[in-house]
Amino acid sequence: MEKTRTLLLLLTSSIILFKLYLFPPTRSHGDLKLEPELELTNLNNNHAWPLLYANDVVSLNGKNFSEFMSKNRNVMVMFYANWCYWSKKLAPEFAAAAKILKGQAELVMVDASLEKDLAKEYYIQGYPTLYLFIGGVRQFQFFDERTRDVISAWVREKMALGTYSITTMNEAERILTTESKLALGFLHSLEGTESEELAAASKLHSDVNFYQTTSADVAELFHIHPKRKRPTLIFLHLGAGKATPFRHQFTRLAIAKFVNHTKHPLVLTLTIQNAEFIFQDPRKQLWLFAPAYGSDKVISTFEEVAKALNGKFFQLLHVYVEMNSEGVGKRVSQEFGISGNAPRVIAYSVRDAKKYVLNGELTLSSIKSFGEEFLEDKLLSQSDQISESILKLPSQSEASYQLRTHE
Ligand SMILES: *[C@@H]1O[C@H](CO)[C@@H](O)[C@H](O)[C@H]1NC(C)=O
Ligand SMILES: *[C@@H]1O[C@H](CO)[C@@H](O)[C@H](O)[C@H]1NC(C)=O
């Protein structure tokens, strides 16, 4: 009996110590010298206090949590228990922070002592626990001073950080189903130089969400080839089913330039991920075949053409094939019957499988008029531009089948 009492005493005092450790009083409040356990008892009679904040703070439960998360990008969640002194103490500061952050972030309260499933899903082990969710994914836990100013500045700082981490497959899947355009860095570490370069690049693109991961499984789910070395990056335009891998040095400028170019591509670079999408695109297509290296001039000329014909964007797709790159570029060039290193421009109409090659020098004006005549169906009459022997185009299904099975 004596032994049990001692054990019990030990247990309760360690719980109190544990609670003090987990829920320390905020530094700025001098009025918190009362014994926490006394305060807890007083609060037992007063469970309705969360209602006081209903005007500023959203209340969520297990039934409406997910839907709210999928509709709101920046959400700070306070998991609380209404008998908890520190939860009650935090609530007015939290509600004030909600006012400060109005229009930028949503502040949410969840009674974790009632919502057991949510508490379990987010490993809530103490009250209150504060998390910032971004894009429906829990990203940061708040440990700082629990005042309106510190909370709101912290949320703003995290939101402006630009890069968010993905650590689990659940998060990855949620992001893939809610985002439309994003960049994902596959890094050695979520902190340090690589992460800083990525974050710096992200600040130049407020219209693209940047993520980072160290998980090979997550990277693969985002179409990063398992053999790609870290650090690397992929740009996904999920709406269009396009994935564009980054193949340059991992610096902020190179990343920013790549994203600049990829988010509104005038010219699509053919990759294993977008090949099927391109082969099925019903638009007329202008293809440039050129080696990956030493073709800067002809590629930028091709981009100039794309820019000049951009008014006709919905009629004409510009595709660039790295003709000697291992993987898709080389194979598609072979399938098109194109050899050597000389750049070539080809017009291809998916709908009727007609194709034309541009003979002569590749200049801005020659490619541009070739494209315009193609759009106006004028190339039809110029049978001398059709060269079946040079051009052997695979059928759509054959091409995508072969692309899929070879990689
Ligand atoms: C979620 O459901 C709870 C309980 O029905 C309700 O009090 C709360 O207002 C709901 N929140 C939202 C944002 O719909
Ligand atoms: C991105 O594009 C804009 C305009 O198209 C340009 O002003 C800016 O310098 C580009 N940024 C980089 C890093 O290339």
Short mmCIF file of C-alpha atoms and ligand atoms in Angstrom, two decimals:
data_model
loop_
_atom_site.label_atom_id
_atom_site.label_comp_id
_atom_site.label_asym_id
_atom_site.label_seq_id
_atom_site.Cartn_x
_atom_site.Cartn_y
_atom_site.Cartn_z
CA MET A 1 0.00 0.00 0.00
CA GLU A 2 2.75 2.38 1.01
CA LYS A 3 4.55 1.49 -2.17
CA THR A 4 1.51 2.28 -4.30
CA ARG A 5 1.10 5.67 -2.61
CA THR A 6 4.72 6.57 -3.26
CA LEU A 7 4.36 5.51 -6.87
CA LEU A 8 1.23 7.56 -7.27
CA LEU A 9 2.90 10.59 -5.74
CA LEU A 10 5.85 10.21 -8.03
CA LEU A 11 3.57 9.85 -10.99
CA THR A 12 1.44 12.92 -10.24
CA SER A 13 4.40 15.14 -9.53
CA SER A 14 6.10 14.04 -12.70
CA ILE A 15 2.92 14.81 -14.62
CA ILE A 16 2.88 18.30 -13.14
CA LEU A 17 6.51 18.79 -13.99
CA PHE A 18 5.86 17.46 -17.46
CA LYS A 19 2.98 19.88 -17.94
CA LEU A 20 5.06 22.77 -16.75
CA TYR A 21 7.73 21.79 -19.16
CA LEU A 22 5.34 21.43 -22.06
CA PHE A 23 3.19 24.46 -21.36
CA PRO A 24 5.40 27.12 -19.83
CA PRO A 25 3.87 30.47 -19.06
CA THR A 26 4.44 33.19 -21.63
CA ARG A 27 7.36 35.36 -20.66
CA SER A 28 5.54 38.66 -20.93
CA HIS A 29 2.90 37.92 -18.34
CA GLY A 30 3.90 38.66 -14.79
CA ASP A 31 0.55 37.53 -13.44
CA LEU A 32 1.21 33.86 -13.91
CA LYS A 33 2.90 33.01 -10.69
CA LEU A 34 -0.08 31.04 -9.43
CA GLU A 35 0.24 27.32 -9.12
CA PRO A 36 -0.92 25.93 -12.47
CA GLU A 37 -2.87 23.06 -10.88
CA LEU A 38 -4.95 25.52 -8.86
CA GLU A 39 -5.88 27.44 -11.98
CA LEU A 40 -6.79 24.26 -13.78
CA THR A 41 -9.29 23.42 -11.05
CA ASN A 42 -10.89 26.85 -11.28
CA LEU A 43 -11.39 26.49 -14.97
CA ASN A 44 -13.27 23.25 -14.66
CA ASN A 45 -16.50 25.19 -14.20
CA ASN A 46 -16.03 27.27 -17.25
CA HIS A 47 -16.02 25.24 -20.43
CA ALA A 48 -17.80 27.64 -22.74
CA TRP A 49 -14.95 30.11 -23.21
CA PRO A 50 -14.10 29.03 -26.80
CA LEU A 51 -17.41 30.58 -27.88
CA LEU A 52 -16.04 34.01 -26.95
CA TYR A 53 -13.76 33.88 -29.98
CA ALA A 54 -16.23 32.58 -32.56
CA ASN A 55 -16.19 35.90 -34.43
CA ASP A 56 -12.49 35.85 -35.23
CA VAL A 57 -11.45 32.24 -35.08
CA VAL A 58 -12.92 29.39 -37.11
CA SER A 59 -14.01 26.34 -35.17
CA LEU A 60 -13.49 22.98 -36.83
CA ASN A 61 -14.20 19.36 -36.02
CA GLY A 62 -13.43 15.99 -37.56
CA LYS A 63 -16.24 16.40 -40.10
CA ASN A 64 -15.30 19.73 -41.61
CA PHE A 65 -11.54 19.91 -41.00
CA SER A 66 -10.41 18.40 -44.33
CA GLU A 67 -12.76 20.44 -46.44
CA PHE A 68 -11.67 23.67 -44.79
CA MET A 69 -8.02 22.72 -45.21
CA SER A 70 -8.45 22.01 -48.90
CA LYS A 71 -10.03 25.43 -49.44
CA ASN A 72 -7.64 27.59 -47.43
CA ARG A 73 -3.95 27.84 -48.13
CA ASN A 74 -2.51 29.30 -44.90
CA VAL A 75 -4.14 27.96 -41.77
CA MET A 76 -2.86 28.17 -38.21
CA VAL A 77 -4.53 25.58 -36.00
CA MET A 78 -4.69 25.69 -32.24
CA PHE A 79 -5.42 22.25 -30.83
CA TYR A 80 -6.76 22.86 -27.35
CA ALA A 81 -8.70 21.35 -24.49
CA ASN A 82 -11.27 23.55 -22.86
CA TRP A 83 -10.25 22.53 -19.35
CA CYS A 84 -6.66 23.58 -20.04
CA TYR A 85 -5.46 26.76 -18.40
CA TRP A 86 -2.84 27.50 -21.04
CA SER A 87 -5.36 27.04 -23.82
CA LYS A 88 -7.71 29.53 -22.25
CA LYS A 89 -4.87 31.94 -21.63
CA LEU A 90 -3.74 31.74 -25.24
CA ALA A 91 -7.22 32.11 -26.81
CA PRO A 92 -7.56 35.93 -26.68
CA GLU A 93 -4.06 36.42 -28.10
CA PHE A 94 -4.79 33.84 -30.77
CA ALA A 95 -8.05 35.60 -31.69
CA ALA A 96 -6.20 38.94 -31.84
CA ALA A 97 -3.60 37.40 -34.12
CA ALA A 98 -6.49 36.22 -36.33
CA LYS A 99 -7.57 39.86 -36.70
CA ILE A 100 -4.04 40.94 -37.57
CA LEU A 101 -3.77 38.18 -40.17
CA LYS A 102 -7.22 38.68 -41.68
CA GLY A 103 -7.10 38.05 -45.40
CA GLN A 104 -3.66 36.43 -45.16
CA ALA A 105 -4.22 33.38 -43.02
CA GLU A 106 -7.09 31.62 -41.29
CA LEU A 107 -6.84 30.90 -37.58
CA VAL A 108 -8.64 27.80 -36.42
CA MET A 109 -9.41 26.17 -33.10
CA VAL A 110 -9.93 22.43 -32.70
CA ASP A 111 -10.96 20.90 -29.40
CA ALA A 112 -8.49 18.05 -29.45
CA SER A 113 -9.89 16.56 -26.26
CA LEU A 114 -13.15 15.90 -28.17
CA GLU A 115 -11.82 15.42 -31.68
CA LYS A 116 -9.86 12.28 -30.95
CA ASP A 117 -9.28 11.28 -34.57
CA LEU A 118 -7.75 14.63 -35.48
CA ALA A 119 -5.69 14.62 -32.29
CA LYS A 120 -4.38 11.21 -33.23
CA GLU A 121 -3.71 12.11 -36.84
CA TYR A 122 -1.60 15.10 -35.78
CA TYR A 123 0.00 13.48 -32.72
CA ILE A 124 -1.37 16.02 -30.30
CA GLN A 125 0.31 15.23 -27.01
CA GLY A 126 -0.19 18.45 -25.11
CA TYR A 127 -2.46 21.48 -25.00
CA PRO A 128 -2.37 23.85 -26.62
CA THR A 129 -0.44 22.75 -29.70
CA LEU A 130 -0.12 25.19 -32.56
CA TYR A 131 0.58 24.23 -36.15
CA LEU A 132 0.75 26.20 -39.36
CA PHE A 133 -0.75 24.30 -42.29
CA ILE A 134 0.12 25.41 -45.79
CA GLY A 135 -1.77 24.00 -48.73
CA GLY A 136 -3.52 21.56 -46.41
CA VAL A 137 -0.24 20.17 -45.15
CA ARG A 138 1.09 20.67 -41.65
CA GLN A 139 4.37 22.54 -42.06
CA PHE A 140 5.49 24.23 -38.86
CA GLN A 141 4.92 24.01 -35.14
CA PHE A 142 4.85 27.18 -33.11
CA PHE A 143 6.97 27.17 -29.95
CA ASP A 144 7.51 30.86 -29.43
CA GLU A 145 6.02 33.40 -27.09
CA ARG A 146 2.23 33.14 -27.17
CA THR A 147 1.32 36.73 -27.89
CA ARG A 148 -0.61 38.21 -30.81
CA ASP A 149 2.44 39.99 -32.21
CA VAL A 150 4.80 37.08 -32.03
CA ILE A 151 2.21 34.70 -33.45
CA SER A 152 1.25 36.94 -36.37
CA ALA A 153 4.85 37.85 -37.23
CA TRP A 154 5.80 34.19 -37.10
CA VAL A 155 2.96 33.19 -39.45
CA ARG A 156 3.93 35.96 -41.86
CA GLU A 157 7.54 34.96 -41.77
CA LYS A 158 6.70 31.33 -42.48
CA MET A 159 4.33 32.25 -45.28
CA ALA A 160 6.97 34.40 -46.93
CA LEU A 161 9.57 31.71 -46.60
CA GLY A 162 8.54 30.40 -49.94
CA THR A 163 9.60 26.79 -49.62
CA TYR A 164 7.59 24.15 -47.83
CA SER A 165 8.73 20.71 -46.85
CA ILE A 166 7.06 17.44 -47.78
CA THR A 167 8.02 14.55 -45.56
CA THR A 168 5.22 12.01 -45.89
CA MET A 169 3.43 10.36 -48.80
CA ASN A 170 0.09 11.55 -47.44
CA GLU A 171 1.22 15.15 -47.69
CA ALA A 172 2.63 14.51 -51.14
CA GLU A 173 -0.65 13.06 -52.36
CA ARG A 174 -2.64 15.90 -50.90
CA ILE A 175 -0.43 18.46 -52.63
CA LEU A 176 -0.61 16.62 -55.95
CA THR A 177 -4.38 16.67 -55.84
CA THR A 178 -4.79 20.31 -54.80
CA GLU A 179 -2.04 22.30 -56.52
CA SER A 180 -1.90 23.16 -60.20
CA LYS A 181 1.66 24.42 -60.74
CA LEU A 182 4.55 23.69 -58.43
CA ALA A 183 8.28 23.18 -58.18
CA LEU A 184 9.75 20.44 -56.01
CA GLY A 185 13.39 20.31 -54.96
CA PHE A 186 14.83 16.89 -54.10
CA LEU A 187 17.60 17.75 -51.64
CA HIS A 188 20.13 16.22 -49.28
CA SER A 189 18.75 18.20 -46.37
CA LEU A 190 15.77 20.42 -45.63
CA GLU A 191 18.14 23.04 -44.25
CA GLY A 192 21.38 24.50 -45.51
CA THR A 193 22.74 25.75 -48.81
CA GLU A 194 20.53 23.77 -51.19
CA SER A 195 17.39 24.72 -49.34
CA GLU A 196 18.47 28.36 -49.20
CA GLU A 197 19.10 28.49 -52.94
CA LEU A 198 15.65 27.06 -53.54
CA ALA A 199 14.00 29.47 -51.11
CA ALA A 200 15.76 32.43 -52.72
CA ALA A 201 14.55 31.33 -56.15
CA SER A 202 11.03 30.90 -54.82
CA LYS A 203 10.91 34.54 -53.73
CA LEU A 204 11.16 35.58 -57.38
CA HIS A 205 8.03 33.58 -58.20
CA SER A 206 5.13 34.45 -55.97
CA ASP A 207 2.78 32.67 -58.36
CA VAL A 208 4.43 29.25 -58.01
CA ASN A 209 4.53 27.12 -54.90
CA PHE A 210 7.92 25.72 -54.07
CA TYR A 211 8.34 22.50 -52.12
CA GLN A 212 11.34 20.54 -50.94
CA THR A 213 11.80 16.96 -49.85
CA THR A 214 14.54 14.53 -48.91
CA SER A 215 12.32 11.50 -49.44
CA ALA A 216 13.07 9.43 -52.55
CA ASP A 217 9.52 8.07 -52.49
CA VAL A 218 8.03 11.55 -52.50
CA ALA A 219 10.44 12.58 -55.26
CA GLU A 220 9.37 9.64 -57.37
CA LEU A 221 5.71 10.40 -56.85
CA PHE A 222 6.46 13.87 -58.27
CA HIS A 223 8.04 12.27 -61.36
CA ILE A 224 11.66 12.78 -60.39
CA HIS A 225 13.47 9.87 -61.98
CA PRO A 226 14.88 7.55 -59.27
CA LYS A 227 18.34 7.84 -60.82
CA ARG A 228 18.50 11.63 -60.69
CA LYS A 229 21.15 12.92 -58.30
CA ARG A 230 20.38 15.41 -55.54
CA PRO A 231 20.03 18.32 -55.49
CA THR A 232 17.57 18.41 -58.34
CA LEU A 233 14.28 19.99 -59.17
CA ILE A 234 11.15 19.30 -61.13
CA PHE A 235 8.47 21.66 -62.31
CA LEU A 236 4.97 20.21 -62.50
CA HIS A 237 2.12 21.78 -64.37
CA LEU A 238 -0.48 19.35 -63.13
CA GLY A 239 -3.38 20.93 -64.97
CA ALA A 240 -1.66 20.28 -68.28
CA GLY A 241 -0.07 16.98 -67.27
CA LYS A 242 3.41 18.38 -67.82
CA ALA A 243 6.57 17.68 -65.86
CA THR A 244 9.81 19.44 -66.67
CA PRO A 245 13.04 18.37 -64.97
CA PHE A 246 15.71 20.94 -64.13
CA ARG A 247 19.12 20.09 -65.59
CA HIS A 248 21.36 22.96 -64.56
CA GLN A 249 23.52 23.91 -61.63
CA PHE A 250 21.49 24.20 -58.44
CA THR A 251 21.80 27.94 -57.92
CA ARG A 252 19.05 30.43 -57.18
CA LEU A 253 19.50 32.24 -60.48
CA ALA A 254 19.51 29.13 -62.61
CA ILE A 255 16.44 27.83 -60.77
CA ALA A 256 14.61 31.14 -61.06
CA LYS A 257 15.39 31.34 -64.76
CA PHE A 258 14.28 27.77 -65.32
CA VAL A 259 10.98 28.34 -63.50
CA ASN A 260 10.50 31.60 -65.39
CA HIS A 261 10.85 29.76 -68.60
CA THR A 262 8.87 26.69 -67.60
CA LYS A 263 5.85 28.26 -65.99
CA HIS A 264 4.82 29.96 -69.24
CA PRO A 265 6.65 27.89 -71.77
CA LEU A 266 6.55 29.31 -75.24
CA VAL A 267 8.43 26.23 -76.30
CA LEU A 268 7.89 22.88 -74.61
CA THR A 269 10.92 20.69 -74.19
CA LEU A 270 9.96 17.12 -74.96
CA THR A 271 10.46 14.89 -71.93
CA ILE A 272 9.44 11.38 -71.04
CA GLN A 273 6.76 12.84 -68.77
CA ASN A 274 5.12 15.15 -71.29
CA ALA A 275 5.63 13.06 -74.44
CA GLU A 276 2.23 11.44 -74.29
CA PHE A 277 0.59 14.78 -73.59
CA ILE A 278 2.31 16.32 -76.61
CA PHE A 279 1.47 13.42 -78.92
CA GLN A 280 -2.16 13.77 -77.98
CA ASP A 281 -2.37 17.54 -78.18
CA PRO A 282 -4.75 18.33 -81.04
CA ARG A 283 -2.99 21.60 -81.94
CA LYS A 284 -0.77 21.88 -84.96
CA GLN A 285 2.83 21.55 -83.85
CA LEU A 286 6.12 23.08 -84.82
CA TRP A 287 9.04 20.96 -83.75
CA LEU A 288 12.66 21.97 -83.44
CA PHE A 289 15.22 19.18 -83.35
CA ALA A 290 18.60 20.39 -82.11
CA PRO A 291 21.41 19.07 -79.91
CA ALA A 292 21.22 19.91 -76.21
CA TYR A 293 24.56 21.71 -76.29
CA GLY A 294 25.68 24.41 -78.67
CA SER A 295 22.16 25.14 -79.89
CA ASP A 296 21.47 28.26 -77.84
CA LYS A 297 21.16 30.43 -80.91
CA VAL A 298 18.70 28.29 -82.84
CA ILE A 299 16.67 27.60 -79.67
CA SER A 300 16.35 31.27 -78.89
CA THR A 301 15.42 31.96 -82.52
CA PHE A 302 12.74 29.27 -82.18
CA GLU A 303 11.54 30.95 -78.99
CA GLU A 304 11.38 34.27 -80.82
CA VAL A 305 9.17 32.63 -83.42
CA ALA A 306 6.98 31.22 -80.65
CA LYS A 307 6.74 34.68 -79.14
CA ALA A 308 5.91 36.23 -82.50
CA LEU A 309 3.22 33.62 -83.16
CA ASN A 310 2.00 33.67 -79.56
CA GLY A 311 -1.29 35.25 -80.62
CA LYS A 312 -1.93 31.91 -82.29
CA PHE A 313 -0.99 30.01 -79.13
CA PHE A 314 -4.19 28.01 -79.13
CA GLN A 315 -3.53 26.81 -82.66
CA LEU A 316 0.17 26.11 -82.65
CA LEU A 317 2.33 24.27 -80.15
CA HIS A 318 6.11 24.74 -80.17
CA VAL A 319 8.14 21.70 -79.18
CA TYR A 320 11.87 21.39 -78.76
CA VAL A 321 13.58 17.98 -78.89
CA GLU A 322 17.08 17.58 -77.49
CA MET A 323 18.05 15.36 -80.37
CA ASN A 324 21.13 13.75 -78.87
CA SER A 325 20.13 13.51 -75.22
CA GLU A 326 19.91 10.02 -73.82
CA GLY A 327 16.37 8.91 -73.26
CA VAL A 328 13.49 10.49 -75.03
CA GLY A 329 15.25 13.04 -77.27
CA LYS A 330 17.51 10.61 -79.05
CA ARG A 331 14.81 7.99 -79.44
CA VAL A 332 12.22 10.36 -80.83
CA SER A 333 14.78 11.81 -83.27
CA GLN A 334 15.50 8.29 -84.48
CA GLU A 335 11.81 7.54 -84.78
CA PHE A 336 11.42 10.71 -86.83
CA GLY A 337 14.27 9.55 -89.01
CA ILE A 338 16.46 12.50 -88.11
CA SER A 339 20.18 11.97 -87.82
CA GLY A 340 23.29 14.11 -87.57
CA ASN A 341 23.63 17.26 -85.52
CA ALA A 342 22.09 19.82 -87.84
CA PRO A 343 19.02 21.48 -86.32
CA ARG A 344 15.75 20.91 -88.16
CA VAL A 345 12.30 22.38 -87.98
CA ILE A 346 9.31 20.23 -88.71
CA ALA A 347 5.62 21.03 -88.93
CA TYR A 348 3.34 18.31 -87.75
CA SER A 349 -0.40 18.12 -87.77
CA VAL A 350 -1.56 15.55 -85.27
CA ARG A 351 -5.11 15.45 -86.54
CA ASP A 352 -4.34 14.25 -90.04
CA ALA A 353 -0.78 13.02 -89.35
CA LYS A 354 0.64 15.36 -92.04
CA LYS A 355 4.21 16.51 -91.66
CA TYR A 356 6.49 18.93 -93.43
CA VAL A 357 10.14 19.73 -93.10
CA LEU A 358 11.53 23.22 -93.45
CA ASN A 359 14.31 23.21 -96.01
CA GLY A 360 16.94 25.90 -96.05
CA GLU A 361 18.42 28.11 -93.39
CA LEU A 362 16.74 28.35 -89.99
CA THR A 363 16.21 32.06 -89.43
CA LEU A 364 13.57 33.96 -87.54
CA SER A 365 11.80 34.94 -90.73
CA SER A 366 12.07 31.55 -92.44
CA ILE A 367 10.72 29.64 -89.43
CA LYS A 368 8.04 32.25 -88.83
CA SER A 369 6.69 32.16 -92.37
CA PHE A 370 6.90 28.37 -92.35
CA GLY A 371 4.74 28.38 -89.19
CA GLU A 372 2.28 30.87 -90.62
CA GLU A 373 1.89 29.01 -93.87
CA PHE A 374 1.41 25.83 -91.90
CA LEU A 375 -1.36 27.45 -89.88
CA GLU A 376 -3.04 28.66 -93.05
CA ASP A 377 -2.76 25.19 -94.59
CA LYS A 378 -0.61 26.66 -97.35
CA LEU A 379 2.09 24.07 -96.94
CA LEU A 380 -0.25 21.54 -98.51
CA SER A 381 0.33 22.91 -101.98
CA GLN A 382 4.08 22.97 -101.55
CA SER A 383 4.67 19.30 -102.06
CA ASP A 384 8.39 19.88 -102.45
CA GLN A 385 8.52 20.49 -98.72
CA ILE A 386 7.21 17.07 -97.92
CA SER A 387 10.04 14.65 -97.63
CA GLU A 388 8.78 11.28 -96.57
CA SER A 389 12.21 9.75 -96.76
CA ILE A 390 13.62 12.15 -94.19
CA LEU A 391 10.59 12.05 -92.05
CA LYS A 392 9.14 8.87 -90.70
CA LEU A 393 6.70 9.79 -88.02
CA PRO A 394 5.43 7.21 -85.57
CA SER A 395 1.72 7.00 -85.01
CA GLN A 396 0.56 8.52 -81.74
CA SER A 397 -0.19 5.32 -79.93
CA GLU A 398 2.95 3.61 -81.16
CA ALA A 399 5.11 6.51 -80.01
CA SER A 400 3.68 6.79 -76.54
CA TYR A 401 3.71 3.04 -76.14
CA GLN A 402 7.38 2.90 -77.01
CA LEU A 403 8.22 5.85 -74.81
CA ARG A 404 6.53 4.25 -71.88
CA THR A 405 8.03 0.81 -72.21
CA HIS A 406 11.60 1.93 -72.80
CA GLU A 407 12.03 4.05 -69.69
C1 LIG B 1 -17.56 22.75 -38.29
O1 LIG B 1 -18.54 22.04 -37.56
C2 LIG B 1 -18.77 22.56 -36.25
C3 LIG B 1 -19.75 21.62 -35.57
O2 LIG B 1 -20.88 21.39 -36.34
C4 LIG B 1 -19.31 23.97 -36.34
O3 LIG B 1 -19.49 24.49 -35.05
C5 LIG B 1 -18.34 24.83 -37.09
O4 LIG B 1 -18.84 26.12 -37.28
C6 LIG B 1 -18.03 24.20 -38.45
N1 LIG B 1 -17.00 25.01 -39.08
C7 LIG B 1 -17.06 25.39 -40.35
C8 LIG B 1 -15.98 26.24 -40.83
O5 LIG B 1 -17.99 25.08 -41.07
C1 LIG B 2 11.80 36.32 -65.39
O1 LIG B 2 11.01 36.91 -66.42
C2 LIG B 2 10.78 38.30 -66.26
C3 LIG B 2 9.88 38.79 -67.36
O2 LIG B 2 9.54 37.82 -68.28
C4 LIG B 2 12.11 39.03 -66.24
O3 LIG B 2 11.89 40.40 -66.03
C5 LIG B 2 13.00 38.48 -65.14
O4 LIG B 2 14.27 39.09 -65.17
C6 LIG B 2 13.17 36.98 -65.29
N1 LIG B 2 13.92 36.45 -64.16
C7 LIG B 2 14.94 35.61 -64.32
C8 LIG B 2 15.64 35.19 -63.07
O5 LIG B 2 15.26 35.15 -65.37
#
